[in-house]
């Protein structure tokens, strides 16, 4: 590694360590860190499994396996399950019900995310030697730039009201449900993944807008840099949870 790259790596590592969940001693960021709940169970945290409301919802929980930007199962994901706060789960149930009437369904990639998983992301971002997933997930971006807009040191997912998802088209004659073309895959770190990216084709933008309208109808707000990312707008708690998914 060049001397310049070594300095960059050390600087990024220090920044990430400073930002990770607690900011004690970080003079440049005087804002208090969000509180991490002492809840040890999903019942204590008020989180419910979405399949208690939609038993057959399509799930591809990427962080429970190796098909993700880290390239390995992420800490806290001992099982491929989707938990959400009860209001968010109920709102997502209504989205699914409405879409099915139109011949579409949802596929969820991630829901509640334990705080320890976010810390895993932060450590991965600091390891500039690990570039295994760059061609697939961030081909046009230097890894030193991932923290911030793409990898947040504190994630709204840990509050239980944020979900990453896509749309399935079930209108074919054989009844199969196939993913709609959204222009990029989930967790693609690039401006092409922006919901209104001009680089998306008209058909891809139309698919993104279909998802946006369906989610907005039940109170979910999109994060404009990621077409797949939605948060229930009425959820105002800042408490984070760190109950592992088992």
mmCIF file of C-alpha atoms in Angstrom:
data_model
loop_
_atom_site.group_PDB
_atom_site.id
_atom_site.type_symbol
_atom_site.label_atom_id
_atom_site.label_comp_id
_atom_site.label_asym_id
_atom_site.label_seq_id
_atom_site.Cartn_x
_atom_site.Cartn_y
_atom_site.Cartn_z
ATOM 1 C CA UNK A 1 0.000 0.000 0.000
ATOM 2 C CA UNK A 2 1.308 3.467 -0.860
ATOM 3 C CA UNK A 3 2.081 5.973 1.911
ATOM 4 C CA UNK A 4 -0.779 8.162 0.730
ATOM 5 C CA UNK A 5 -3.215 5.252 0.834
ATOM 6 C CA UNK A 6 -1.971 4.286 4.281
ATOM 7 C CA UNK A 7 -2.674 7.800 5.530
ATOM 8 C CA UNK A 8 -6.127 7.698 3.948
ATOM 9 C CA UNK A 9 -6.856 4.329 5.527
ATOM 10 C CA UNK A 10 -5.789 5.548 8.963
ATOM 11 C CA UNK A 11 -7.867 8.687 8.600
ATOM 12 C CA UNK A 12 -10.962 6.805 7.498
ATOM 13 C CA UNK A 13 -10.565 4.272 10.288
ATOM 14 C CA UNK A 14 -10.306 7.052 12.867
ATOM 15 C CA UNK A 15 -13.349 8.812 11.447
ATOM 16 C CA UNK A 16 -15.416 5.648 11.427
ATOM 17 C CA UNK A 17 -14.432 4.767 14.965
ATOM 18 C CA UNK A 18 -15.390 8.261 16.046
ATOM 19 C CA UNK A 19 -18.773 8.086 14.365
ATOM 20 C CA UNK A 20 -19.756 4.561 15.357
ATOM 21 C CA UNK A 21 -22.880 4.805 17.492
ATOM 22 C CA UNK A 22 -21.267 6.829 20.287
ATOM 23 C CA UNK A 23 -19.446 10.094 19.823
ATOM 24 C CA UNK A 24 -17.840 10.500 23.224
ATOM 25 C CA UNK A 25 -14.747 12.650 22.802
ATOM 26 C CA UNK A 26 -15.605 13.753 19.263
ATOM 27 C CA UNK A 27 -15.279 17.506 19.583
ATOM 28 C CA UNK A 28 -16.332 18.071 15.972
ATOM 29 C CA UNK A 29 -19.727 16.453 16.600
ATOM 30 C CA UNK A 30 -21.255 17.681 19.845
ATOM 31 C CA UNK A 31 -24.674 16.176 19.138
ATOM 32 C CA UNK A 32 -25.634 13.434 21.618
ATOM 33 C CA UNK A 33 -25.606 9.889 20.304
ATOM 34 C CA UNK A 34 -28.996 8.153 19.944
ATOM 35 C CA UNK A 35 -29.875 5.927 22.873
ATOM 36 C CA UNK A 36 -29.592 2.176 22.464
ATOM 37 C CA UNK A 37 -32.500 0.401 24.120
ATOM 38 C CA UNK A 38 -31.888 -2.107 26.888
ATOM 39 C CA UNK A 39 -34.514 -4.409 25.326
ATOM 40 C CA UNK A 40 -33.354 -8.021 25.104
ATOM 41 C CA UNK A 41 -36.302 -9.468 23.189
ATOM 42 C CA UNK A 42 -38.440 -8.406 20.260
ATOM 43 C CA UNK A 43 -41.442 -8.273 22.552
ATOM 44 C CA UNK A 44 -39.652 -5.770 24.804
ATOM 45 C CA UNK A 45 -38.652 -3.742 21.731
ATOM 46 C CA UNK A 46 -42.188 -3.774 20.320
ATOM 47 C CA UNK A 47 -41.038 -5.422 17.090
ATOM 48 C CA UNK A 48 -43.090 -8.023 15.226
ATOM 49 C CA UNK A 49 -42.244 -10.545 12.520
ATOM 50 C CA UNK A 50 -43.889 -9.372 9.283
ATOM 51 C CA UNK A 51 -44.894 -12.963 8.541
ATOM 52 C CA UNK A 52 -47.298 -12.904 11.467
ATOM 53 C CA UNK A 53 -49.277 -10.444 9.326
ATOM 54 C CA UNK A 54 -48.316 -11.567 5.793
ATOM 55 C CA UNK A 55 -47.317 -15.238 6.105
ATOM 56 C CA UNK A 56 -46.267 -15.636 2.460
ATOM 57 C CA UNK A 57 -44.511 -12.313 1.886
ATOM 58 C CA UNK A 58 -41.456 -12.742 -0.348
ATOM 59 C CA UNK A 59 -38.196 -12.309 1.559
ATOM 60 C CA UNK A 60 -34.558 -12.175 0.479
ATOM 61 C CA UNK A 61 -32.853 -11.057 3.667
ATOM 62 C CA UNK A 62 -29.441 -10.399 2.150
ATOM 63 C CA UNK A 63 -27.493 -9.698 5.351
ATOM 64 C CA UNK A 64 -28.288 -13.151 6.751
ATOM 65 C CA UNK A 65 -26.139 -14.657 3.972
ATOM 66 C CA UNK A 66 -23.136 -13.722 1.858
ATOM 67 C CA UNK A 67 -24.940 -12.027 -1.061
ATOM 68 C CA UNK A 68 -24.358 -8.490 0.168
ATOM 69 C CA UNK A 69 -21.746 -5.718 -0.033
ATOM 70 C CA UNK A 70 -19.857 -7.067 3.010
ATOM 71 C CA UNK A 71 -19.563 -10.461 1.325
ATOM 72 C CA UNK A 72 -20.450 -12.481 4.438
ATOM 73 C CA UNK A 73 -23.288 -12.916 6.949
ATOM 74 C CA UNK A 74 -23.582 -9.711 8.973
ATOM 75 C CA UNK A 75 -23.382 -9.692 12.757
ATOM 76 C CA UNK A 76 -26.818 -9.811 14.352
ATOM 77 C CA UNK A 77 -28.422 -11.687 11.454
ATOM 78 C CA UNK A 78 -28.628 -15.237 12.756
ATOM 79 C CA UNK A 79 -31.803 -15.851 10.749
ATOM 80 C CA UNK A 80 -33.426 -14.490 7.587
ATOM 81 C CA UNK A 81 -36.387 -12.772 9.218
ATOM 82 C CA UNK A 82 -38.032 -9.364 8.869
ATOM 83 C CA UNK A 83 -39.009 -7.537 12.047
ATOM 84 C CA UNK A 84 -40.647 -4.111 12.167
ATOM 85 C CA UNK A 85 -42.442 -1.946 14.682
ATOM 86 C CA UNK A 86 -46.101 -2.912 14.832
ATOM 87 C CA UNK A 87 -47.330 0.257 13.043
ATOM 88 C CA UNK A 88 -44.758 -0.201 10.263
ATOM 89 C CA UNK A 89 -45.615 -3.883 9.896
ATOM 90 C CA UNK A 90 -49.320 -3.099 9.689
ATOM 91 C CA UNK A 91 -48.696 -0.380 7.105
ATOM 92 C CA UNK A 92 -46.573 -2.759 5.036
ATOM 93 C CA UNK A 93 -49.358 -5.348 5.243
ATOM 94 C CA UNK A 94 -51.728 -2.787 3.711
ATOM 95 C CA UNK A 95 -49.233 -2.017 0.932
ATOM 96 C CA UNK A 96 -48.964 -5.722 0.114
ATOM 97 C CA UNK A 97 -52.746 -6.145 0.122
ATOM 98 C CA UNK A 98 -53.223 -3.226 -2.263
ATOM 99 C CA UNK A 99 -50.481 -4.372 -4.631
ATOM 100 C CA UNK A 100 -51.849 -7.912 -4.841
ATOM 101 C CA UNK A 101 -55.117 -6.522 -6.096
ATOM 102 C CA UNK A 102 -53.130 -5.021 -8.994
ATOM 103 C CA UNK A 103 -51.116 -8.155 -9.766
ATOM 104 C CA UNK A 104 -47.950 -7.168 -7.893
ATOM 105 C CA UNK A 105 -46.246 -8.155 -4.654
ATOM 106 C CA UNK A 106 -43.414 -6.943 -2.442
ATOM 107 C CA UNK A 107 -40.054 -8.583 -1.838
ATOM 108 C CA UNK A 108 -38.210 -7.396 1.272
ATOM 109 C CA UNK A 109 -34.407 -7.287 1.512
ATOM 110 C CA UNK A 110 -33.976 -5.817 4.981
ATOM 111 C CA UNK A 111 -36.160 -4.545 7.811
ATOM 112 C CA UNK A 112 -35.104 -3.995 11.416
ATOM 113 C CA UNK A 113 -31.305 -3.978 11.608
ATOM 114 C CA UNK A 114 -29.533 -4.620 14.935
ATOM 115 C CA UNK A 115 -27.124 -1.866 15.990
ATOM 116 C CA UNK A 116 -24.314 -4.425 16.047
ATOM 117 C CA UNK A 117 -24.857 -4.980 12.315
ATOM 118 C CA UNK A 118 -24.300 -1.268 11.699
ATOM 119 C CA UNK A 119 -21.043 -1.472 13.630
ATOM 120 C CA UNK A 120 -20.061 -4.383 11.367
ATOM 121 C CA UNK A 121 -20.700 -2.181 8.324
ATOM 122 C CA UNK A 122 -18.553 0.575 9.818
ATOM 123 C CA UNK A 123 -15.638 -1.802 10.450
ATOM 124 C CA UNK A 124 -15.943 -3.165 6.917
ATOM 125 C CA UNK A 125 -15.880 0.366 5.469
ATOM 126 C CA UNK A 126 -12.672 1.064 7.412
ATOM 127 C CA UNK A 127 -10.940 -1.986 5.950
ATOM 128 C CA UNK A 128 -9.673 -0.576 2.676
ATOM 129 C CA UNK A 129 -7.879 -3.835 1.878
ATOM 130 C CA UNK A 130 -11.192 -5.651 1.470
ATOM 131 C CA UNK A 131 -12.331 -4.776 -2.058
ATOM 132 C CA UNK A 132 -13.948 -8.128 -2.917
ATOM 133 C CA UNK A 133 -17.413 -6.752 -3.538
ATOM 134 C CA UNK A 134 -16.423 -3.548 -5.328
ATOM 135 C CA UNK A 135 -17.206 -4.751 -8.896
ATOM 136 C CA UNK A 136 -20.776 -5.594 -7.955
ATOM 137 C CA UNK A 137 -21.759 -2.994 -5.367
ATOM 138 C CA UNK A 138 -19.607 0.134 -5.798
ATOM 139 C CA UNK A 139 -17.687 -0.133 -9.099
ATOM 140 C CA UNK A 140 -17.524 3.628 -9.667
ATOM 141 C CA UNK A 141 -16.866 4.783 -6.123
ATOM 142 C CA UNK A 142 -13.750 4.736 -3.956
ATOM 143 C CA UNK A 143 -14.403 2.801 -0.774
ATOM 144 C CA UNK A 144 -13.233 5.741 1.340
ATOM 145 C CA UNK A 145 -16.359 7.618 0.202
ATOM 146 C CA UNK A 146 -18.943 5.044 1.281
ATOM 147 C CA UNK A 147 -19.500 6.343 4.808
ATOM 148 C CA UNK A 148 -22.212 8.987 4.983
ATOM 149 C CA UNK A 149 -24.756 8.875 2.199
ATOM 150 C CA UNK A 150 -24.410 5.119 1.671
ATOM 151 C CA UNK A 151 -23.257 3.599 4.963
ATOM 152 C CA UNK A 152 -24.559 5.575 7.921
ATOM 153 C CA UNK A 153 -22.810 5.091 11.276
ATOM 154 C CA UNK A 154 -26.281 5.183 12.844
ATOM 155 C CA UNK A 155 -29.058 3.559 10.813
ATOM 156 C CA UNK A 156 -32.770 4.284 10.894
ATOM 157 C CA UNK A 157 -33.251 0.560 10.312
ATOM 158 C CA UNK A 158 -32.241 0.019 13.944
ATOM 159 C CA UNK A 159 -35.373 1.914 15.025
ATOM 160 C CA UNK A 160 -37.662 -0.667 13.440
ATOM 161 C CA UNK A 161 -39.639 1.454 10.972
ATOM 162 C CA UNK A 162 -37.421 1.293 7.873
ATOM 163 C CA UNK A 163 -37.584 -1.360 5.171
ATOM 164 C CA UNK A 164 -35.630 -2.106 1.978
ATOM 165 C CA UNK A 165 -37.704 -3.753 -0.718
ATOM 166 C CA UNK A 166 -38.662 -4.104 -4.363
ATOM 167 C CA UNK A 167 -41.653 -5.079 -6.510
ATOM 168 C CA UNK A 168 -42.593 -8.406 -8.066
ATOM 169 C CA UNK A 169 -44.806 -8.645 -11.150
ATOM 170 C CA UNK A 170 -47.245 -11.560 -10.822
ATOM 171 C CA UNK A 171 -49.381 -10.847 -13.894
ATOM 172 C CA UNK A 172 -47.848 -13.490 -16.156
ATOM 173 C CA UNK A 173 -49.932 -16.376 -17.513
ATOM 174 C CA UNK A 174 -48.035 -18.955 -15.448
ATOM 175 C CA UNK A 175 -48.645 -17.104 -12.180
ATOM 176 C CA UNK A 176 -44.950 -16.693 -11.376
ATOM 177 C CA UNK A 177 -43.857 -13.508 -9.654
ATOM 178 C CA UNK A 178 -40.751 -11.946 -11.196
ATOM 179 C CA UNK A 179 -38.756 -8.914 -9.960
ATOM 180 C CA UNK A 180 -39.380 -5.720 -11.875
ATOM 181 C CA UNK A 181 -36.415 -4.029 -13.534
ATOM 182 C CA UNK A 182 -35.422 -1.180 -11.222
ATOM 183 C CA UNK A 183 -32.246 -0.248 -13.065
ATOM 184 C CA UNK A 184 -29.845 -1.384 -10.344
ATOM 185 C CA UNK A 185 -29.838 -4.095 -7.777
ATOM 186 C CA UNK A 186 -30.342 -3.577 -4.056
ATOM 187 C CA UNK A 187 -27.451 -1.859 -2.235
ATOM 188 C CA UNK A 188 -25.813 -0.572 -5.409
ATOM 189 C CA UNK A 189 -23.770 2.427 -4.251
ATOM 190 C CA UNK A 190 -24.023 4.739 -7.233
ATOM 191 C CA UNK A 191 -26.107 7.738 -8.406
ATOM 192 C CA UNK A 192 -27.892 5.352 -10.762
ATOM 193 C CA UNK A 193 -29.679 4.013 -7.681
ATOM 194 C CA UNK A 194 -31.180 7.428 -6.897
ATOM 195 C CA UNK A 195 -34.941 7.086 -7.126
ATOM 196 C CA UNK A 196 -35.231 9.793 -9.796
ATOM 197 C CA UNK A 197 -31.912 9.097 -11.524
ATOM 198 C CA UNK A 198 -31.913 10.352 -15.134
ATOM 199 C CA UNK A 199 -29.714 7.353 -15.952
ATOM 200 C CA UNK A 200 -32.668 5.007 -15.436
ATOM 201 C CA UNK A 201 -34.758 4.176 -18.489
ATOM 202 C CA UNK A 202 -38.386 5.348 -18.666
ATOM 203 C CA UNK A 203 -39.533 1.805 -17.851
ATOM 204 C CA UNK A 204 -37.203 1.581 -14.852
ATOM 205 C CA UNK A 205 -38.341 4.980 -13.573
ATOM 206 C CA UNK A 206 -41.929 3.859 -14.006
ATOM 207 C CA UNK A 207 -41.288 0.768 -11.900
ATOM 208 C CA UNK A 208 -39.632 2.857 -9.184
ATOM 209 C CA UNK A 209 -42.569 5.269 -9.220
ATOM 210 C CA UNK A 210 -45.047 2.406 -8.916
ATOM 211 C CA UNK A 211 -43.266 1.263 -5.760
ATOM 212 C CA UNK A 212 -43.045 4.834 -4.447
ATOM 213 C CA UNK A 213 -46.765 5.457 -4.945
ATOM 214 C CA UNK A 214 -47.753 2.204 -3.264
ATOM 215 C CA UNK A 215 -45.543 2.879 -0.260
ATOM 216 C CA UNK A 216 -46.474 6.572 0.035
ATOM 217 C CA UNK A 217 -50.161 5.678 0.097
ATOM 218 C CA UNK A 218 -49.596 3.973 3.459
ATOM 219 C CA UNK A 219 -47.314 6.631 4.928
ATOM 220 C CA UNK A 220 -43.825 5.466 3.919
ATOM 221 C CA UNK A 221 -41.260 8.042 2.821
ATOM 222 C CA UNK A 222 -38.504 7.207 0.345
ATOM 223 C CA UNK A 223 -34.812 8.017 0.830
ATOM 224 C CA UNK A 224 -34.092 9.667 -2.554
ATOM 225 C CA UNK A 225 -30.614 8.180 -2.965
ATOM 226 C CA UNK A 226 -31.914 4.602 -2.759
ATOM 227 C CA UNK A 227 -34.988 3.511 -4.686
ATOM 228 C CA UNK A 228 -35.472 0.558 -2.308
ATOM 229 C CA UNK A 229 -35.335 2.435 1.037
ATOM 230 C CA UNK A 230 -38.521 3.494 2.873
ATOM 231 C CA UNK A 231 -39.321 4.700 6.392
ATOM 232 C CA UNK A 232 -42.736 5.064 8.009
ATOM 233 C CA UNK A 233 -43.068 8.842 8.223
ATOM 234 C CA UNK A 234 -45.067 8.848 11.457
ATOM 235 C CA UNK A 235 -42.369 6.959 13.360
ATOM 236 C CA UNK A 236 -40.650 9.565 15.526
ATOM 237 C CA UNK A 237 -38.768 7.487 18.107
ATOM 238 C CA UNK A 238 -34.993 7.900 18.009
ATOM 239 C CA UNK A 239 -34.297 4.826 20.162
ATOM 240 C CA UNK A 240 -32.083 2.173 18.555
ATOM 241 C CA UNK A 241 -32.391 -1.563 19.195
ATOM 242 C CA UNK A 242 -29.723 -4.230 19.288
ATOM 243 C CA UNK A 243 -31.717 -7.425 19.684
ATOM 244 C CA UNK A 244 -30.064 -10.064 17.450
ATOM 245 C CA UNK A 245 -32.246 -11.745 14.829
ATOM 246 C CA UNK A 246 -32.446 -15.451 15.613
#
